[in-house]
């Protein structure tokens, strides 16, 4: 076990994105095997190779950034879905940041906290 610990020292290891790639690869492999789709099975190899690339990558900073962006994307969608009855999510027309405005308050004047752009939006 000591050799494995030495091998993985300074490397990214398994993260959420690598796990999702492996699971997606497994699903793709099963679907390709059931329907006998050779070209789709190549996607399985691409996903598995990418997952192992992430796992053994020594550029931990970049891999952590990618993983945080991936996890954050789905966390935001989950939050949007949970709050869909009270809040409406819009994007800033200038910087494309997500802004949350209350529903049922009529037309509102919104100022983007990120870039300072002011625009009117229907709540
Ligand atoms: Zn903005």
mmCIF file of C-alpha atoms and ligand atoms in Angstrom:
data_model
loop_
_atom_site.group_PDB
_atom_site.id
_atom_site.type_symbol
_atom_site.label_atom_id
_atom_site.label_comp_id
_atom_site.label_asym_id
_atom_site.label_seq_id
_atom_site.Cartn_x
_atom_site.Cartn_y
_atom_site.Cartn_z
ATOM 1 C CA UNK A 1 0.000 0.000 0.000
ATOM 2 C CA UNK A 2 3.019 2.242 0.550
ATOM 3 C CA UNK A 3 3.794 2.331 -3.211
ATOM 4 C CA UNK A 4 0.262 3.495 -3.963
ATOM 5 C CA UNK A 5 0.444 6.285 -1.409
ATOM 6 C CA UNK A 6 3.764 7.379 -2.943
ATOM 7 C CA UNK A 7 2.254 7.195 -6.471
ATOM 8 C CA UNK A 8 -0.707 9.380 -5.524
ATOM 9 C CA UNK A 9 1.325 11.957 -3.620
ATOM 10 C CA UNK A 10 0.729 15.437 -5.120
ATOM 11 C CA UNK A 11 -1.961 14.164 -7.484
ATOM 12 C CA UNK A 12 -5.611 15.166 -7.670
ATOM 13 C CA UNK A 13 -7.161 11.792 -6.812
ATOM 14 C CA UNK A 14 -10.810 10.917 -7.300
ATOM 15 C CA UNK A 15 -13.205 13.856 -7.182
ATOM 16 C CA UNK A 16 -16.883 14.346 -8.029
ATOM 17 C CA UNK A 17 -16.261 15.039 -11.724
ATOM 18 C CA UNK A 18 -14.078 11.930 -12.110
ATOM 19 C CA UNK A 19 -16.717 9.804 -10.349
ATOM 20 C CA UNK A 20 -19.479 11.183 -12.599
ATOM 21 C CA UNK A 21 -17.314 10.483 -15.685
ATOM 22 C CA UNK A 22 -16.766 6.872 -14.579
ATOM 23 C CA UNK A 23 -20.477 6.314 -13.843
ATOM 24 C CA UNK A 24 -21.500 7.982 -17.136
ATOM 25 C CA UNK A 25 -18.908 5.828 -18.908
ATOM 26 C CA UNK A 26 -20.383 2.701 -17.348
ATOM 27 C CA UNK A 27 -23.909 3.710 -18.438
ATOM 28 C CA UNK A 28 -22.655 4.455 -21.971
ATOM 29 C CA UNK A 29 -20.865 1.086 -22.073
ATOM 30 C CA UNK A 30 -24.013 -0.806 -21.015
ATOM 31 C CA UNK A 31 -26.201 1.077 -23.534
ATOM 32 C CA UNK A 32 -23.632 0.492 -26.298
ATOM 33 C CA UNK A 33 -23.436 -3.217 -25.423
ATOM 34 C CA UNK A 34 -27.230 -3.671 -25.371
ATOM 35 C CA UNK A 35 -27.814 -1.888 -28.703
ATOM 36 C CA UNK A 36 -24.526 -3.080 -30.269
ATOM 37 C CA UNK A 37 -23.281 0.467 -30.987
ATOM 38 C CA UNK A 38 -19.524 0.353 -31.595
ATOM 39 C CA UNK A 39 -18.981 4.100 -32.104
ATOM 40 C CA UNK A 40 -20.842 4.976 -28.923
ATOM 41 C CA UNK A 41 -18.637 2.555 -26.988
ATOM 42 C CA UNK A 42 -15.661 4.779 -27.903
ATOM 43 C CA UNK A 43 -17.273 7.450 -25.719
ATOM 44 C CA UNK A 44 -16.896 4.991 -22.836
ATOM 45 C CA UNK A 45 -13.124 4.928 -23.384
ATOM 46 C CA UNK A 46 -12.975 8.722 -23.658
ATOM 47 C CA UNK A 47 -14.856 9.147 -20.366
ATOM 48 C CA UNK A 48 -12.729 6.564 -18.525
ATOM 49 C CA UNK A 49 -9.474 8.033 -19.879
ATOM 50 C CA UNK A 50 -10.602 11.524 -18.826
ATOM 51 C CA UNK A 51 -11.524 10.257 -15.334
ATOM 52 C CA UNK A 52 -8.073 8.645 -14.919
ATOM 53 C CA UNK A 53 -6.395 11.748 -16.331
ATOM 54 C CA UNK A 54 -8.154 13.782 -13.633
ATOM 55 C CA UNK A 55 -7.244 11.254 -10.950
ATOM 56 C CA UNK A 56 -3.503 11.180 -11.761
ATOM 57 C CA UNK A 57 -3.126 14.841 -12.758
ATOM 58 C CA UNK A 58 -0.495 16.787 -10.806
ATOM 59 C CA UNK A 59 -2.101 20.134 -11.720
ATOM 60 C CA UNK A 60 -4.289 19.944 -8.621
ATOM 61 C CA UNK A 61 -5.207 23.648 -8.695
ATOM 62 C CA UNK A 62 -6.693 23.438 -12.203
ATOM 63 C CA UNK A 63 -8.501 20.114 -11.469
ATOM 64 C CA UNK A 64 -10.012 21.560 -8.266
ATOM 65 C CA UNK A 65 -11.225 24.613 -10.226
ATOM 66 C CA UNK A 66 -12.870 22.372 -12.854
ATOM 67 C CA UNK A 67 -14.469 20.226 -10.162
ATOM 68 C CA UNK A 68 -15.764 23.292 -8.275
ATOM 69 C CA UNK A 69 -17.277 24.682 -11.508
ATOM 70 C CA UNK A 70 -18.929 21.316 -12.208
ATOM 71 C CA UNK A 71 -20.327 20.910 -8.684
ATOM 72 C CA UNK A 72 -21.367 24.598 -8.543
ATOM 73 C CA UNK A 73 -23.281 24.326 -11.828
ATOM 74 C CA UNK A 74 -25.530 21.590 -10.445
ATOM 75 C CA UNK A 75 -25.784 23.169 -6.982
ATOM 76 C CA UNK A 76 -27.121 26.372 -8.601
ATOM 77 C CA UNK A 77 -29.665 24.406 -10.697
ATOM 78 C CA UNK A 78 -30.823 22.598 -7.560
ATOM 79 C CA UNK A 79 -31.177 25.911 -5.680
ATOM 80 C CA UNK A 80 -33.050 27.480 -8.634
ATOM 81 C CA UNK A 81 -35.470 24.563 -8.703
ATOM 82 C CA UNK A 82 -36.023 24.658 -4.925
ATOM 83 C CA UNK A 83 -36.722 28.400 -4.893
ATOM 84 C CA UNK A 84 -38.643 28.575 -8.190
ATOM 85 C CA UNK A 85 -41.932 29.628 -6.555
ATOM 86 C CA UNK A 86 -40.566 32.590 -4.555
ATOM 87 C CA UNK A 87 -37.641 33.749 -6.702
ATOM 88 C CA UNK A 88 -36.959 34.226 -10.365
ATOM 89 C CA UNK A 89 -33.395 33.866 -11.651
ATOM 90 C CA UNK A 90 -32.272 36.195 -14.403
ATOM 91 C CA UNK A 91 -28.912 36.846 -16.005
ATOM 92 C CA UNK A 92 -27.237 40.231 -16.117
ATOM 93 C CA UNK A 93 -27.289 41.564 -19.674
ATOM 94 C CA UNK A 94 -23.719 42.874 -19.350
ATOM 95 C CA UNK A 95 -21.704 40.326 -17.339
ATOM 96 C CA UNK A 96 -24.057 37.271 -17.519
ATOM 97 C CA UNK A 97 -24.047 36.835 -13.712
ATOM 98 C CA UNK A 98 -27.095 35.169 -12.154
ATOM 99 C CA UNK A 99 -29.378 37.507 -10.203
ATOM 100 C CA UNK A 100 -32.326 36.550 -8.025
ATOM 101 C CA UNK A 101 -35.476 38.698 -8.053
ATOM 102 C CA UNK A 102 -38.648 38.112 -6.030
ATOM 103 C CA UNK A 103 -41.698 36.885 -7.954
ATOM 104 C CA UNK A 104 -44.987 38.774 -7.983
ATOM 105 C CA UNK A 105 -43.552 42.230 -7.194
ATOM 106 C CA UNK A 106 -44.207 43.765 -10.615
ATOM 107 C CA UNK A 107 -41.539 45.425 -12.707
ATOM 108 C CA UNK A 108 -38.374 46.046 -10.715
ATOM 109 C CA UNK A 109 -35.259 48.053 -11.316
ATOM 110 C CA UNK A 110 -32.290 45.781 -10.657
ATOM 111 C CA UNK A 111 -28.665 46.720 -10.161
ATOM 112 C CA UNK A 112 -26.153 43.963 -10.767
ATOM 113 C CA UNK A 113 -23.922 43.644 -7.672
ATOM 114 C CA UNK A 114 -21.065 42.329 -9.798
ATOM 115 C CA UNK A 115 -20.748 44.936 -12.570
ATOM 116 C CA UNK A 116 -23.153 47.722 -11.509
ATOM 117 C CA UNK A 117 -25.342 47.495 -14.629
ATOM 118 C CA UNK A 118 -28.907 48.735 -13.979
ATOM 119 C CA UNK A 119 -31.877 47.318 -15.875
ATOM 120 C CA UNK A 120 -35.617 46.752 -15.493
ATOM 121 C CA UNK A 121 -37.027 43.275 -15.055
ATOM 122 C CA UNK A 122 -40.503 41.812 -14.567
ATOM 123 C CA UNK A 123 -40.589 39.955 -11.261
HETATM 124 ZN ZN1 LIG B 1 -23.599 42.329 -14.228
#
